[in-house]
CSV table of C-alpha atoms in Angstrom, one decimal:
chain,number,residue,atom,x,y,z
A,58,MET,CA,0.0,0.0,0.0
A,59,THR,CA,1.4,3.4,-1.0
A,60,VAL,CA,1.9,5.7,2.1
A,61,ARG,CA,1.9,9.5,2.3
A,62,GLY,CA,3.8,11.2,5.1
A,63,SER,CA,3.7,14.9,6.2
A,64,ILE,CA,4.4,17.2,9.1
A,65,VAL,CA,1.3,18.6,10.8
A,66,ASP,CA,0.8,21.1,13.6
A,67,ILE,CA,-1.5,20.3,16.5
A,68,PRO,CA,-2.9,23.1,18.8
A,69,THR,CA,-2.5,22.2,22.4
A,70,ALA,CA,-3.2,23.8,25.8
A,71,ASP,CA,0.5,24.7,26.0
A,72,GLY,CA,1.3,25.7,22.4
A,73,THR,CA,1.6,23.9,19.1
A,74,ALA,CA,2.9,20.4,18.8
A,75,ASP,CA,4.5,19.4,15.5
A,76,ALA,CA,4.0,15.8,14.5
A,77,TYR,CA,4.6,13.3,11.7
A,78,LEU,CA,1.4,12.0,10.1
A,79,ALA,CA,1.5,8.8,7.9
A,80,HIS,CA,-1.5,7.3,6.2
A,81,PRO,CA,-2.5,5.2,3.2
A,82,ASP,CA,-2.5,7.3,0.0
A,83,ASP,CA,-6.1,6.7,-0.9
A,84,ASP,CA,-7.9,9.7,0.5
A,85,ARG,CA,-10.0,7.4,2.7
A,86,ALA,CA,-10.5,7.4,6.5
A,87,HIS,CA,-8.6,4.7,8.4
A,88,PRO,CA,-8.4,3.6,12.1
A,89,GLY,CA,-6.2,6.0,14.0
A,90,VAL,CA,-3.0,5.2,15.9
A,91,ILE,CA,-0.8,7.4,18.1
A,92,LEU,CA,2.9,6.3,18.1
A,93,TYR,CA,4.6,7.8,21.2
A,94,MET,CA,8.3,8.4,20.7
A,95,ASP,CA,11.2,7.2,22.7
A,96,ALA,CA,13.5,9.4,24.7
A,97,PHE,CA,15.6,10.3,21.6
A,98,GLY,CA,12.7,12.1,20.0
A,99,LEU,CA,10.9,12.4,16.7
A,100,ARG,CA,13.3,11.5,13.9
A,101,PRO,CA,13.5,9.6,10.6
A,102,HIS,CA,13.5,6.1,12.2
A,103,LEU,CA,10.2,6.8,14.0
A,104,GLN,CA,8.8,8.1,10.7
A,105,ARG,CA,9.7,4.9,9.0
A,106,MET,CA,8.0,2.9,11.8
A,107,ALA,CA,4.9,5.0,11.3
A,108,ASP,CA,5.1,4.4,7.6
A,109,ARG,CA,5.1,0.6,8.2
A,110,LEU,CA,1.9,0.9,10.3
A,111,ALA,CA,0.3,3.1,7.7
A,112,ALA,CA,1.1,0.5,5.0
A,113,ALA,CA,-1.0,-1.9,7.1
A,114,GLY,CA,-4.0,0.4,6.7
A,115,TYR,CA,-3.8,2.9,9.6
A,116,THR,CA,-3.5,6.7,10.0
A,117,VAL,CA,-0.6,7.2,12.4
A,118,LEU,CA,0.3,10.3,14.3
A,119,VAL,CA,3.8,10.6,15.9
A,120,PRO,CA,3.9,13.7,18.1
A,121,ASN,CA,7.0,15.6,19.0
A,122,ALA,CA,6.5,15.3,22.8
A,123,TYR,CA,9.3,17.8,23.4
A,124,TYR,CA,7.4,20.5,21.4
A,125,ARG,CA,7.5,22.9,24.4
A,126,ASN,CA,11.2,23.2,23.8
A,127,GLY,CA,11.0,23.6,20.0
A,128,ARG,CA,10.3,21.8,16.8
A,129,ALA,CA,11.9,18.4,16.1
A,130,PRO,CA,14.7,17.6,16.2
A,131,VAL,CA,14.8,19.4,19.6
A,132,VAL,CA,18.2,17.7,20.3
A,133,ARG,CA,20.3,17.0,17.2
A,134,LEU,CA,21.7,13.4,17.4
A,135,PRO,CA,24.0,11.4,15.1
A,136,GLU,CA,22.4,9.1,12.5
A,137,PHE,CA,23.5,6.2,14.6
A,138,ILE,CA,22.9,6.8,18.4
A,139,ASP,CA,25.3,5.2,20.9
A,140,PRO,CA,25.0,6.8,24.3
A,141,GLU,CA,27.8,4.5,25.7
A,142,ASN,CA,30.2,6.3,23.4
A,143,ASP,CA,28.8,9.8,24.0
A,144,ASP,CA,27.8,10.5,27.6
A,145,THR,CA,26.5,14.0,26.7
A,146,ILE,CA,23.4,12.6,24.9
A,147,PHE,CA,21.4,12.0,28.1
A,148,ASP,CA,22.7,15.2,29.6
A,149,ARG,CA,20.8,16.9,26.9
A,150,LEU,CA,17.7,14.7,27.0
A,151,ILE,CA,17.1,14.5,30.8
A,152,PRO,CA,15.8,18.1,31.1
A,153,LEU,CA,13.4,17.4,28.2
A,154,LEU,CA,12.1,14.2,29.8
A,155,ALA,CA,11.4,16.2,32.9
A,156,THR,CA,8.8,18.3,31.1
A,157,LEU,CA,6.6,15.2,30.4
A,158,THR,CA,4.7,15.3,33.6
A,159,PRO,CA,1.5,13.4,34.2
A,160,GLU,CA,-0.5,16.6,33.9
A,161,ALA,CA,1.3,17.6,30.7
A,162,THR,CA,0.8,14.1,29.2
A,163,THR,CA,-3.0,14.3,29.9
A,164,ARG,CA,-3.3,17.8,28.3
A,165,ASP,CA,-1.3,16.7,25.3
A,166,ALA,CA,-3.3,13.5,24.8
A,167,ASP,CA,-6.5,15.7,24.9
A,168,ALA,CA,-5.1,17.6,21.9
A,169,TYR,CA,-3.8,14.6,19.9
A,170,LEU,CA,-7.1,12.7,20.3
A,171,ARG,CA,-9.1,15.8,19.4
A,172,TRP,CA,-7.0,16.3,16.3
A,173,LEU,CA,-7.5,12.7,15.2
A,174,ALA,CA,-11.2,12.9,15.9
A,175,GLU,CA,-11.5,15.9,13.6
A,176,SER,CA,-9.3,14.6,10.8
A,177,PRO,CA,-11.0,13.3,7.7
A,178,LEU,CA,-8.2,10.7,7.4
A,179,VAL,CA,-9.3,9.0,10.6
A,180,GLN,CA,-12.3,6.7,11.1
A,181,ASP,CA,-14.7,7.5,13.9
A,182,GLY,CA,-14.2,5.6,17.1
A,183,PRO,CA,-11.5,4.7,19.5
A,184,VAL,CA,-7.8,4.7,18.5
A,185,GLY,CA,-4.8,2.6,19.3
A,186,LEU,CA,-1.5,3.5,21.0
A,187,THR,CA,2.0,2.2,20.8
A,188,GLY,CA,4.9,3.6,22.7
A,189,TYR,CA,8.6,3.0,23.0
A,190,CYS,CA,10.9,3.6,26.0
A,191,ARG,CA,9.4,6.7,27.6
A,192,GLY,CA,6.6,6.5,25.0
A,193,ALA,CA,5.3,3.3,26.7
A,194,LEU,CA,4.8,5.3,29.8
A,195,LEU,CA,3.0,8.0,27.9
A,196,ALA,CA,0.8,5.3,26.3
A,197,LEU,CA,-0.1,3.8,29.7
A,198,ARG,CA,-0.9,7.2,31.1
A,199,THR,CA,-3.1,8.0,28.1
A,200,ALA,CA,-5.0,4.8,28.4
A,201,ALA,CA,-5.8,5.7,32.0
A,202,SER,CA,-6.7,9.3,31.4
A,203,HIS,CA,-8.8,8.7,28.3
A,204,PRO,CA,-10.5,5.3,28.7
A,205,ASP,CA,-13.4,6.1,26.4
A,206,ARG,CA,-11.1,6.9,23.5
A,207,ILE,CA,-8.5,4.1,23.6
A,208,ALA,CA,-9.1,0.7,22.1
A,209,PHE,CA,-5.6,-0.7,23.0
A,210,ALA,CA,-2.2,0.4,24.2
A,211,ALA,CA,1.0,-1.4,23.5
A,212,GLY,CA,4.4,-0.6,25.2
A,213,PHE,CA,7.8,-1.9,24.2
A,214,HIS,CA,10.9,-1.7,26.3
A,215,GLY,CA,9.1,0.8,28.6
A,216,GLY,CA,10.8,2.2,31.6
A,217,ASN,CA,9.6,3.3,35.0
A,218,LEU,CA,6.1,1.9,34.5
A,219,ALA,CA,5.6,0.7,38.1
A,220,THR,CA,7.8,2.6,40.5
A,221,GLU,CA,7.2,3.4,44.2
A,222,HIS,CA,6.5,7.0,43.4
A,223,PRO,CA,3.0,8.4,44.2
A,224,ASP,CA,2.5,9.3,40.5
A,225,SER,CA,3.7,6.0,39.0
A,226,PRO,CA,1.7,5.2,35.9
A,227,HIS,CA,0.7,1.7,37.1
A,228,LEU,CA,-1.5,3.4,39.7
A,229,GLY,CA,-4.0,4.4,37.1
A,230,ALA,CA,-4.8,0.7,36.2
A,231,ASP,CA,-8.3,0.9,37.7
A,232,ARG,CA,-9.3,3.5,35.1
A,233,ILE,CA,-8.1,1.5,32.1
A,234,THR,CA,-10.7,-0.1,29.8
A,235,ALA,CA,-8.4,-0.7,26.8
A,236,GLU,CA,-6.6,-3.9,26.1
A,237,LEU,CA,-2.9,-3.7,26.8
A,238,TYR,CA,0.2,-5.5,25.5
A,239,PHE,CA,3.8,-5.1,26.9
A,240,GLY,CA,7.0,-6.4,25.3
A,241,HIS,CA,9.5,-6.0,28.2
A,242,ALA,CA,13.3,-6.3,27.6
A,243,ASP,CA,14.8,-8.7,30.1
A,244,GLN,CA,18.0,-6.7,30.3
A,245,ASP,CA,16.4,-3.4,31.0
A,246,GLU,CA,17.7,-1.3,33.9
A,247,ALA,CA,14.7,1.0,33.5
A,248,LEU,CA,12.2,-1.8,34.2
A,249,PRO,CA,13.7,-4.3,36.6
A,250,PRO,CA,11.9,-7.5,37.5
A,251,GLU,CA,10.2,-6.0,40.6
A,252,GLN,CA,8.6,-3.3,38.4
A,253,ILE,CA,7.4,-5.9,35.9
A,254,ASP,CA,5.8,-7.9,38.8
A,255,ARG,CA,4.3,-4.7,40.3
A,256,LEU,CA,2.8,-3.7,37.0
A,257,ALA,CA,1.3,-7.2,36.5
A,258,GLU,CA,-0.2,-7.2,39.9
A,259,ALA,CA,-1.8,-3.8,39.5
A,260,LEU,CA,-3.3,-4.7,36.1
A,261,THR,CA,-4.6,-8.1,37.3
A,262,ALA,CA,-6.1,-6.5,40.4
A,263,ALA,CA,-7.9,-3.9,38.2
A,264,GLY,CA,-9.2,-6.6,35.8
A,265,VAL,CA,-7.4,-5.1,32.9
A,266,ARG,CA,-7.2,-7.3,29.7
A,267,TYR,CA,-3.5,-7.5,29.1
A,268,ARG,CA,-0.6,-9.6,27.9
A,269,ALA,CA,3.0,-9.1,29.0
A,270,GLU,CA,6.0,-10.9,27.5
A,271,VAL,CA,9.6,-10.7,28.4
A,272,TYR,CA,11.9,-10.7,25.4
A,273,THR,CA,14.8,-12.8,26.4
A,274,GLY,CA,18.2,-11.3,25.6
A,275,ALA,CA,16.8,-7.9,24.5
A,276,LEU,CA,18.1,-4.6,25.7
A,277,HIS,CA,16.2,-1.4,26.5
A,278,GLY,CA,15.7,0.1,23.1
A,279,TYR,CA,15.6,-3.1,21.1
A,280,THR,CA,13.1,-1.7,18.5
A,281,GLN,CA,15.2,1.3,17.5
A,282,ALA,CA,17.3,0.4,14.5
A,283,ASP,CA,19.3,3.7,14.6
A,284,THR,CA,20.7,2.9,18.0
A,285,ALA,CA,23.4,0.6,19.4
A,286,ARG,CA,20.8,-1.4,21.4
A,287,TYR,CA,18.8,-2.6,18.4
A,288,ASP,CA,17.9,-6.3,18.3
A,289,ALA,CA,16.6,-7.4,14.9
A,290,ALA,CA,15.0,-10.6,16.2
A,291,ALA,CA,13.3,-8.8,19.1
A,292,ASP,CA,12.2,-6.0,16.8
A,293,GLU,CA,10.5,-8.4,14.4
A,294,ARG,CA,8.8,-10.1,17.4
A,295,HIS,CA,7.5,-6.7,18.4
A,296,TRP,CA,6.1,-6.1,14.9
A,297,GLU,CA,4.3,-9.5,14.9
A,298,ALA,CA,2.7,-8.7,18.3
A,299,LEU,CA,1.8,-5.1,17.4
A,300,LEU,CA,0.3,-5.9,14.0
A,301,GLY,CA,-1.5,-8.9,15.4
A,302,LEU,CA,-3.1,-6.7,18.1
A,303,LEU,CA,-4.1,-4.1,15.5
A,304,LYS,CA,-5.7,-6.6,13.2
A,305,ARG,CA,-7.7,-8.1,16.1
A,306,VAL,CA,-8.7,-5.1,18.2
A,307,LEU,CA,-8.7,-2.3,15.6
A,308,PRO,CA,-9.0,-3.9,12.2
A,309,ALA,CA,-8.2,-1.8,9.1
């Protein structure tokens, strides 16, 4: 399926968010999906991921979650990202990550979902979410804050999903009505086993429909082909899970 991609601007309560939009090039409405970026931000690799989803029959929005600090790329990174050989990368990213508070995430989700609902390229009805790294956290928060708008939410190599902090995203489990899927990395310092267990316990107690799998041997960031932590086998497993979930819960 031929795909069309463009940059769009989304009015939000805090300004204007730039975003990448990918959709089948047929001028028809398709189910909507929000792809929440990882910590490295909106860049060509995420656009290619959105294009692959669009080729499966979806209208995909990839917001620049750092828009309060400028248009993408907010932080200019090399074509191949290897933080272990450049310890300044996270020094530049940490202040941006700090702006993604629970309150800001909810306000932004309001804007993204409203924009999709008003777009002639998006079918009426609930949308899907998929998120990577910090994006998995944003997807989980959005599923809790907008239960009537979300059909499913998937998170891959997500970090800090079930901490002991009072605003940890897993604490919103009792508000979630969407179906969830998680592809955890088993070598992920951002989501150690105790957090995986805590997340599962919260979702089970809340009666949330979910499936969580641990990808053996995978590092945090395994889906991101422009980084040193990419794992081709784990990435393909992620695509099989995500596309299977889309086909079943939000068929194109």
